[in-house]
Amino acid sequence: MEEGSRERRTLRSLLVTGGAGFIGSNFIHYLFKQGDFKGKVVNVDKLTYAGNLENLEEIDKTYGQEGQKRYFFRQADVCDFKTIEEIFIQHDIDTVVHFAAESHVDRSIHGPTDFILTNIIGTFTLLEITRKHWIDKGRSGVLFHHISTDEVYGSLEKDDEYFYENTPYDPHSPYSASKASSDHLVNAYHHTYGLPITLSNCSNNYGPYQFPEKLIPLMILNAVDGKKLPIYGDGMNVRDWLYVEDHCAAIYTVLRYGRTGETYNIGGENEQPNINVVRKICETLEELYPIAANRFIQPSANIQNYNDLITFVKDRPGHDWRYAINCDKIKEELGWKPSISFEEGLKKTIQWYLDNRQWIDNVRSGEYKKWIEKNYGER
Ligand code: NAD
Ligand code: DAU
């Protein structure tokens, strides 16, 4: 499509990177629920600690089998040019949706190397493959969509203006610096080589299949087990929370209608201090799984209320104070808006974790235990 064009794109053969992670797997579920999506999905994931094929069991059973074949999985590293190129050619990819990343700020503080490799070199590798197979061959009808974060814009004070698409980048953690770097590369390939790209920068997501090292699932699982709820600092840092399905809907909208070369901010219009989020989790949990009925908490533990588990721990180094994203552009231009309230989304999320104990037990592998020890043991 032409620069800035808003005609509807047809998505035929999608390379989804990081599709076994939290947002990627939700996106694949979302895509196959859309009646107007007739294409195929090639999910390429390295299956790091954060990648879990269990998230896609149903998709594989329904669309991954012979006769129905519209879903393919390949375990591969996005830094591996040769393998990704082979997949690219084999499936005649026309759309890349690039989720694959190291995504956890705390892990980037403990060990940034993988963040630099996957987030920067991995993105560069994919861009080089698209340059070779799309630009050099004059392919039309193609799109590279890059999934990014509001963290690239830095940190806001209480009364500061929102982040807009043209807010200057000011990343603070190794994670956000690596994502910022990848965003710059994607834009550079558009400006230098004319690669058709779109970019979206989203706020904090929550929902099913989120690895329980991030705030919301960590608090749900700890509370259910009667463990401490560790809040960094004074709990007043602010994040803007979006239910993951709303994020998936926004991405699908940008893929079909987004103007080539443009960035779209995506957010939940739902700013909350962390302490409020944790209190809401406790309140909702009491409604869905009252302490009195909780078989994981012994009466001898003497916990009357999930809130009693809240504990304040040492702050995250360089902890960004507040993120607040303005998403008027995607609302006005493309007609997307968040549709699930925080109360509703939190209820759905908590119920999902209560109903999927097996998934949780499988995820709580040795690697997860090691991380919890490392992150919270040293505080
Ligand atoms: P996640 O950590 O749950 O999943 C990342 C996936 O990428 C995993 O399946 C992992 O195995 C895979 N992966 C990692 N390194 C890889 C490599 N070298 N090659 C191939 N696959 C690799 O992350 P998420 O929360 O689903 O985030 C997905 C994307 O969305 C990321 O780019 C992240 O920066 C962005 N994002 C996340 C949020 C959020 O709140 N979670 C918000 C805004 C943007
Ligand atoms: O803003 C978008 C970003 O949101 C994404 O780009 C990242 O991939 C995603 O991980 C997320 O980053 P955060 O650092 O905001 O998410 P996290 O869930 O780790 O933390 C949310 C807030 O809660 C943050 O202020 C730190 C705090 N926190 C987190 C944990 C894990 C605690 O107080 N206690 C905790 O145990």
Coordinates of C-alpha atoms and ligand atoms in Angstrom, one line a residue:
M1 CA 0.0 0.0 0.0
E2 CA 1.0 3.6 -0.5
E3 CA 2.6 5.7 2.2
G4 CA 0.0 6.8 4.7
S5 CA -2.6 4.7 3.0
R6 CA -5.7 3.4 4.9
E7 CA -7.2 0.9 2.5
R8 CA -7.9 -2.4 4.2
R9 CA -5.0 -4.9 4.1
T10 CA -5.5 -8.6 3.5
L11 CA -3.5 -10.7 5.9
R12 CA -2.5 -14.0 4.1
S13 CA 0.6 -15.4 5.7
L14 CA 1.6 -14.0 9.1
L15 CA 4.8 -14.6 10.8
V16 CA 4.0 -14.1 14.5
T17 CA 7.2 -14.0 16.6
G18 CA 7.0 -14.7 20.3
G19 CA 3.6 -16.3 19.8
A20 CA 4.0 -18.6 22.7
G21 CA 4.3 -15.7 25.2
F22 CA 1.6 -13.9 27.0
I23 CA 0.4 -11.3 24.5
G24 CA 1.5 -13.3 21.4
S25 CA -0.6 -16.4 22.4
N26 CA -3.6 -14.2 23.3
F27 CA -3.2 -12.6 19.8
I28 CA -3.2 -15.9 18.0
H29 CA -6.4 -16.9 19.9
Y30 CA -7.9 -13.6 19.0
L31 CA -7.0 -13.9 15.3
F32 CA -8.6 -17.3 14.9
K33 CA -11.8 -16.0 16.5
Q34 CA -12.2 -13.3 13.8
G35 CA -14.6 -14.5 11.1
D36 CA -12.9 -12.3 8.5
F37 CA -9.4 -13.7 9.1
K38 CA -8.8 -16.4 6.4
G39 CA -5.0 -16.5 6.4
K40 CA -2.4 -18.7 8.1
V41 CA -0.2 -18.1 11.1
V42 CA 3.4 -19.2 11.5
N43 CA 4.4 -18.9 15.1
V44 CA 8.2 -18.6 15.7
D45 CA 9.3 -18.7 19.3
K46 CA 12.5 -19.7 21.0
L47 CA 10.5 -21.0 24.0
T48 CA 12.5 -19.2 26.7
Y49 CA 11.2 -19.5 30.2
A50 CA 8.4 -17.1 29.1
G51 CA 7.2 -19.2 26.1
N52 CA 4.7 -21.9 26.8
L53 CA 3.1 -24.0 24.1
E54 CA 0.4 -25.0 26.5
N55 CA -1.1 -21.6 25.8
L56 CA -1.8 -22.7 22.3
E57 CA -2.9 -26.3 22.7
E58 CA -6.5 -25.6 21.5
I59 CA -5.3 -23.7 18.5
D60 CA -2.9 -26.4 17.5
K61 CA -5.7 -29.1 17.9
T62 CA -8.1 -27.0 15.8
Y63 CA -5.9 -25.3 13.2
G64 CA -2.6 -27.1 13.3
Q65 CA -3.7 -30.5 12.0
E66 CA -3.6 -31.8 8.4
G67 CA -6.7 -30.9 6.5
Q68 CA -7.1 -27.7 8.6
K69 CA -3.6 -26.5 8.4
R70 CA -3.6 -22.8 9.1
Y71 CA -1.4 -22.8 12.2
F72 CA 2.3 -23.7 12.2
F73 CA 4.8 -23.6 15.0
R74 CA 8.6 -23.5 14.7
Q75 CA 11.0 -23.3 17.6
A76 CA 13.6 -20.8 16.6
D77 CA 15.6 -17.7 17.7
V78 CA 14.8 -14.5 16.0
C79 CA 18.5 -13.8 15.9
D80 CA 19.0 -16.9 13.7
F81 CA 19.0 -15.3 10.2
K82 CA 19.3 -18.6 8.3
T83 CA 16.4 -20.4 10.0
I84 CA 14.1 -17.4 10.0
E85 CA 14.9 -16.8 6.3
E86 CA 14.0 -20.4 5.5
I87 CA 10.7 -20.1 7.3
F88 CA 10.1 -16.8 5.5
I89 CA 10.6 -18.4 2.1
Q90 CA 8.8 -21.6 2.9
H91 CA 5.6 -19.8 4.0
D92 CA 5.8 -16.8 1.6
I93 CA 5.3 -14.5 4.6
D94 CA 3.5 -11.2 3.8
T95 CA 3.0 -9.9 7.3
V96 CA 5.3 -9.9 10.3
V97 CA 3.8 -9.3 13.8
H98 CA 6.9 -9.0 16.0
F99 CA 6.2 -9.7 19.6
A100 CA 9.3 -11.7 20.5
A101 CA 11.3 -10.0 23.2
E102 CA 12.7 -10.3 26.6
S103 CA 9.9 -8.4 28.4
H104 CA 10.5 -8.2 32.1
V105 CA 12.1 -5.0 33.6
D106 CA 13.3 -6.7 36.8
R107 CA 15.1 -9.4 34.8
S108 CA 16.7 -6.8 32.6
I109 CA 18.2 -5.2 35.8
H110 CA 19.6 -8.5 36.9
G111 CA 21.0 -9.5 33.5
P112 CA 20.6 -7.3 30.4
T113 CA 22.5 -9.4 27.8
D114 CA 19.5 -11.4 26.5
F115 CA 17.6 -8.1 26.2
I116 CA 20.2 -6.6 23.9
L117 CA 20.4 -9.8 21.8
T118 CA 16.7 -10.6 21.4
N119 CA 15.3 -7.1 21.4
I120 CA 17.9 -5.3 19.3
I121 CA 19.7 -8.0 17.3
G122 CA 16.6 -10.1 16.9
T123 CA 14.6 -7.1 15.5
F124 CA 17.6 -6.2 13.3
T125 CA 17.7 -9.7 11.9
L126 CA 14.0 -9.7 11.0
L127 CA 14.3 -6.3 9.4
E128 CA 17.3 -7.6 7.3
I129 CA 15.2 -10.6 6.1
T130 CA 12.3 -8.4 5.1
R131 CA 14.7 -6.0 3.3
K132 CA 16.1 -8.9 1.3
H133 CA 12.8 -10.7 0.5
W134 CA 10.4 -7.8 0.3
I135 CA 12.3 -4.6 -0.6
D136 CA 15.0 -6.0 -2.9
K137 CA 12.3 -8.1 -4.7
G138 CA 9.9 -5.2 -5.0
R139 CA 7.1 -7.1 -3.1
S140 CA 3.9 -5.2 -2.5
G141 CA 1.1 -5.9 0.0
V142 CA 3.5 -6.6 2.8
L143 CA 3.8 -5.2 6.4
F144 CA 6.2 -5.3 9.3
H145 CA 4.3 -4.5 12.5
H146 CA 6.5 -4.0 15.6
I147 CA 5.0 -4.4 19.1
S148 CA 6.5 -1.9 21.5
T149 CA 5.9 -0.3 24.9
D150 CA 5.0 3.0 26.5
E151 CA 8.2 2.6 28.6
V152 CA 10.3 4.0 25.8
Y153 CA 8.9 7.4 26.5
G154 CA 10.4 7.5 30.0
S155 CA 8.7 8.4 33.3
L156 CA 6.2 11.0 34.2
E157 CA 5.6 13.1 37.4
K158 CA 2.1 13.3 38.9
D159 CA 0.9 16.3 36.9
D160 CA 2.9 15.8 33.7
E161 CA 1.2 15.6 30.3
Y162 CA 0.5 12.2 28.7
F163 CA 2.8 10.3 26.4
Y164 CA 1.9 11.1 22.8
E165 CA 3.3 9.4 19.6
N166 CA 5.7 12.3 19.2
T167 CA 6.9 12.4 22.8
P168 CA 10.7 12.2 22.7
Y169 CA 12.2 8.8 23.7
D170 CA 13.7 8.7 27.2
P171 CA 14.1 5.0 28.2
H172 CA 15.5 4.2 31.7
S173 CA 15.9 0.5 32.1
P174 CA 17.9 -1.9 30.0
Y175 CA 14.6 -3.4 28.9
S176 CA 13.1 -0.1 27.7
A177 CA 16.4 1.1 26.2
S178 CA 16.5 -2.1 24.1
K179 CA 12.9 -1.7 23.0
A180 CA 13.6 2.0 22.2
S181 CA 16.5 0.8 20.1
S182 CA 14.4 -1.7 18.2
D183 CA 11.7 1.0 17.5
H184 CA 14.4 3.3 16.1
L185 CA 15.6 0.5 13.8
V186 CA 12.1 -0.2 12.6
N187 CA 11.6 3.4 11.8
A188 CA 15.0 3.7 10.1
Y189 CA 14.2 0.8 7.8
H190 CA 11.0 2.6 6.8
H191 CA 12.7 5.9 6.1
T192 CA 15.9 4.5 4.5
Y193 CA 14.6 1.5 2.5
G194 CA 10.9 2.2 2.3
L195 CA 10.0 -0.9 4.3
P196 CA 6.2 -0.8 5.0
I197 CA 6.0 -0.7 8.8
T198 CA 3.6 0.1 11.5
L199 CA 4.4 0.4 15.2
S200 CA 2.3 0.3 18.3
N201 CA 3.4 1.3 21.8
C202 CA 1.2 -0.1 24.5
S203 CA 0.7 0.3 28.3
N204 CA 0.7 -2.5 30.8
N205 CA -1.3 -5.6 29.8
Y206 CA -3.0 -8.1 32.1
G207 CA -5.1 -11.2 31.4
P208 CA -4.9 -15.0 30.9
Y209 CA -1.6 -16.7 30.2
Q210 CA 0.6 -14.0 31.8
F211 CA 3.8 -15.4 33.3
P212 CA 3.5 -15.0 37.1
E213 CA 6.5 -12.8 37.5
K214 CA 4.6 -9.7 36.5
L215 CA 2.6 -7.7 39.1
I216 CA -1.0 -8.9 38.5
P217 CA -0.5 -12.7 38.2
L218 CA 2.2 -12.7 40.9
M219 CA -0.2 -11.1 43.3
I220 CA -3.1 -13.3 42.4
L221 CA -1.1 -16.5 42.8
N222 CA 0.7 -15.4 46.0
A223 CA -2.7 -14.4 47.6
V224 CA -4.3 -17.7 46.7
D225 CA -1.4 -19.5 48.4
G226 CA -1.4 -17.2 51.4
K227 CA 2.0 -15.8 50.6
K228 CA 3.2 -12.2 51.1
L229 CA 2.2 -9.6 48.4
P230 CA 5.5 -7.8 47.8
I231 CA 4.9 -4.1 46.8
Y232 CA 8.0 -2.2 45.7
G233 CA 8.7 1.1 47.5
D234 CA 5.6 2.9 48.8
G235 CA 3.2 1.4 46.1
M236 CA 2.4 4.8 44.7
N237 CA 4.0 4.2 41.2
V238 CA 1.3 4.5 38.5
R239 CA 0.7 2.2 35.6
D240 CA -2.1 2.3 32.9
W241 CA -3.7 -1.2 32.7
L242 CA -5.2 -2.7 29.6
Y243 CA -7.0 -6.0 29.3
V244 CA -4.9 -8.1 26.8
E245 CA -7.8 -8.8 24.5
D246 CA -8.3 -5.1 24.0
H247 CA -4.6 -4.9 23.0
C248 CA -5.1 -7.7 20.5
A249 CA -8.1 -6.0 19.0
A250 CA -6.0 -2.8 18.6
I251 CA -3.1 -4.7 16.9
Y252 CA -5.6 -6.4 14.5
T253 CA -7.1 -3.0 13.7
V254 CA -3.6 -1.5 13.0
L255 CA -2.6 -4.5 10.8
R256 CA -5.7 -4.0 8.6
Y257 CA -6.2 -0.3 8.6
G258 CA -3.1 1.4 10.1
R259 CA -1.4 4.0 8.0
T260 CA 2.0 2.7 6.7
G261 CA 4.9 4.4 8.5
E262 CA 2.8 5.4 11.5
T263 CA 3.1 4.8 15.2
Y264 CA -0.1 4.2 17.3
N265 CA -0.2 4.5 21.1
I266 CA -2.5 2.0 22.8
G267 CA -3.6 2.3 26.4
G268 CA -6.4 1.4 28.8
E269 CA -7.2 5.0 30.0
N270 CA -7.0 3.4 33.4
E271 CA -4.2 4.8 35.5
Q272 CA -3.8 3.2 38.9
P273 CA -1.2 3.3 41.7
N274 CA 0.2 -0.2 42.3
I275 CA -1.2 -0.3 45.8
N276 CA -4.8 0.2 44.5
V277 CA -4.3 -2.6 41.9
V278 CA -3.2 -5.0 44.7
R279 CA -6.1 -3.9 47.0
K280 CA -8.5 -4.5 44.1
I281 CA -7.1 -7.9 43.5
C282 CA -7.5 -8.8 47.2
E283 CA -11.1 -7.5 47.2
T284 CA -12.1 -9.4 44.0
L285 CA -10.4 -12.5 45.2
E286 CA -12.4 -12.3 48.5
E287 CA -15.5 -12.2 46.3
L288 CA -14.5 -15.1 44.0
Y289 CA -12.6 -17.3 46.5
P290 CA -13.2 -16.2 50.1
I291 CA -10.4 -16.8 52.5
A292 CA -12.8 -19.0 54.6
A293 CA -13.1 -21.4 51.6
N294 CA -9.4 -21.2 50.5
R295 CA -8.0 -24.7 50.8
F296 CA -4.4 -23.5 50.4
I297 CA -4.5 -21.2 53.6
Q298 CA -4.7 -23.0 56.9
P299 CA -6.9 -21.5 59.6
S300 CA -3.8 -21.6 61.9
A301 CA -2.1 -19.0 59.6
N302 CA -4.6 -16.5 61.1
I303 CA -5.2 -14.5 57.9
Q304 CA -8.6 -12.7 58.1
N305 CA -8.3 -10.8 54.8
Y306 CA -6.1 -11.1 51.7
N307 CA -5.0 -7.5 52.3
D308 CA -3.2 -8.7 55.5
L309 CA -0.7 -10.3 53.1
I310 CA 0.5 -6.9 51.7
T311 CA 4.1 -6.1 52.5
F312 CA 6.3 -3.3 51.3
V313 CA 9.7 -4.3 50.0
K314 CA 12.9 -2.6 48.7
D315 CA 12.1 -0.6 45.6
R316 CA 13.1 -1.6 42.0
P317 CA 16.4 0.3 41.1
G318 CA 15.5 3.2 38.8
H319 CA 11.8 2.5 39.2
D320 CA 9.8 4.6 36.7
W321 CA 7.3 6.7 38.6
R322 CA 4.3 7.0 36.3
Y323 CA 3.3 5.9 32.7
A324 CA 0.2 7.5 31.2
I325 CA -0.4 7.1 27.5
N326 CA -2.7 9.1 25.2
C327 CA -4.4 6.9 22.7
D328 CA -6.6 9.5 20.9
K329 CA -4.8 8.8 17.6
I330 CA -5.9 5.2 17.2
K331 CA -9.3 6.0 18.6
E332 CA -9.9 8.9 16.2
E333 CA -8.2 7.5 13.1
L334 CA -9.0 3.8 13.3
G335 CA -12.1 3.6 15.6
W336 CA -10.5 1.4 18.3
K337 CA -11.1 1.9 22.0
P338 CA -10.6 -0.1 25.2
S339 CA -13.8 -2.0 25.8
I340 CA -13.2 -4.0 29.0
S341 CA -13.3 -2.1 32.3
F342 CA -10.6 -2.8 34.9
E343 CA -13.2 -4.4 37.2
E344 CA -14.5 -6.7 34.5
G345 CA -11.0 -7.6 33.2
L346 CA -9.6 -8.2 36.7
K347 CA -12.6 -10.5 37.5
K348 CA -12.0 -12.5 34.3
T349 CA -8.3 -12.7 34.9
I350 CA -8.6 -13.9 38.5
Q351 CA -11.2 -16.4 37.6
W352 CA -8.9 -17.7 34.8
Y353 CA -6.1 -18.2 37.3
L354 CA -8.4 -19.9 39.7
D355 CA -9.7 -22.3 37.0
N356 CA -6.3 -23.1 35.6
R357 CA -4.3 -24.6 38.4
Q358 CA -2.6 -27.2 36.2
W359 CA -1.3 -24.4 33.9
I360 CA 0.1 -22.7 37.0
D361 CA 1.7 -25.8 38.4
N362 CA 3.4 -26.5 35.1
V363 CA 4.6 -23.0 34.8
R364 CA 6.0 -23.0 38.3
S365 CA 9.0 -25.0 37.1
G366 CA 12.5 -24.9 38.6
E367 CA 13.3 -21.8 36.5
Y368 CA 10.4 -19.9 37.9
K369 CA 11.4 -20.8 41.5
K370 CA 15.0 -19.7 40.9
W371 CA 13.7 -16.3 39.6
I372 CA 11.5 -15.8 42.7
E373 CA 14.5 -16.6 45.0
K374 CA 16.8 -14.3 43.1
N375 CA 14.5 -11.3 42.8
Y376 CA 12.8 -11.3 46.2
G377 CA 15.6 -13.0 48.1
E378 CA 18.0 -10.1 47.7
R379 CA 15.5 -7.4 48.6
Ligands
NAD1 P1 6.5 -12.5 27.2 O1 7.8 -12.4 27.9 O2 5.3 -13.1 27.9 O3 6.7 -13.4 25.8 C1 7.8 -13.2 25.0 C2 7.9 -14.4 24.0 O4 9.0 -14.2 23.2 C3 8.1 -15.7 24.7 O5 7.2 -16.7 24.2 C4 9.5 -16.0 24.4 O6 9.8 -17.4 24.4 C5 9.7 -15.4 23.1 N1 11.1 -15.1 22.8 C6 12.0 -14.5 23.7 N2 13.2 -14.4 23.1 C7 13.1 -14.9 21.8 C8 14.0 -15.1 20.7 N3 15.3 -14.7 20.8 N4 13.5 -15.6 19.6 C9 12.2 -16.1 19.5 N5 11.3 -15.9 20.5 C10 11.8 -15.3 21.7 O7 6.2 -11.1 26.7 P2 4.8 -10.3 26.5 O8 4.4 -9.7 27.8 O9 3.8 -11.2 25.8 O10 5.2 -9.2 25.5 C11 5.2 -9.3 24.1 C12 5.6 -8.1 23.4 O11 4.8 -7.0 23.8 C13 7.1 -7.6 23.8 O12 7.7 -7.1 22.7 C14 6.9 -6.5 24.9 O13 7.9 -5.6 24.8 C15 5.6 -5.9 24.4 N6 4.7 -5.3 25.4 C16 4.4 -6.0 26.5 C17 3.5 -5.4 27.5 C18 3.1 -6.1 28.7 O14 2.4 -5.5 29.6 N7 3.3 -7.3 28.8 C19 3.1 -4.0 27.2 C20 3.5 -3.4 26.1 C21 4.3 -4.0 25.2
DAU2 O1 4.3 -0.4 30.4 C1 4.4 -1.5 29.6 C2 5.3 -2.6 30.2 O2 4.6 -3.1 31.3 C3 5.8 -3.6 29.3 O3 6.6 -3.0 28.3 C4 6.6 -4.7 30.0 O4 6.9 -5.8 29.1 C5 5.8 -5.2 31.1 O5 6.5 -6.2 31.9 C6 5.3 -4.1 32.1 O6 6.4 -3.5 32.8 P1 6.3 -3.1 34.3 O7 7.6 -3.0 34.9 O8 5.4 -1.9 34.5 O9 5.5 -4.4 34.8 P2 5.6 -5.3 36.2 O10 4.4 -6.1 36.2 O11 6.9 -5.9 36.4 O12 5.4 -4.2 37.3 C7 4.2 -3.3 37.4 C8 4.4 -2.4 38.5 O13 4.3 -3.1 39.8 C9 5.7 -1.7 38.6 O14 5.6 -0.4 39.1 C10 6.6 -2.5 39.5 C11 5.5 -3.0 40.5 N1 5.8 -4.3 41.1 C12 6.1 -5.4 40.3 C13 6.3 -6.6 40.9 C14 6.7 -7.8 40.0 C15 5.7 -4.5 42.5 O15 5.4 -3.5 43.3 N2 5.9 -5.7 43.0 C16 6.3 -6.8 42.3 O16 6.5 -7.9 42.8

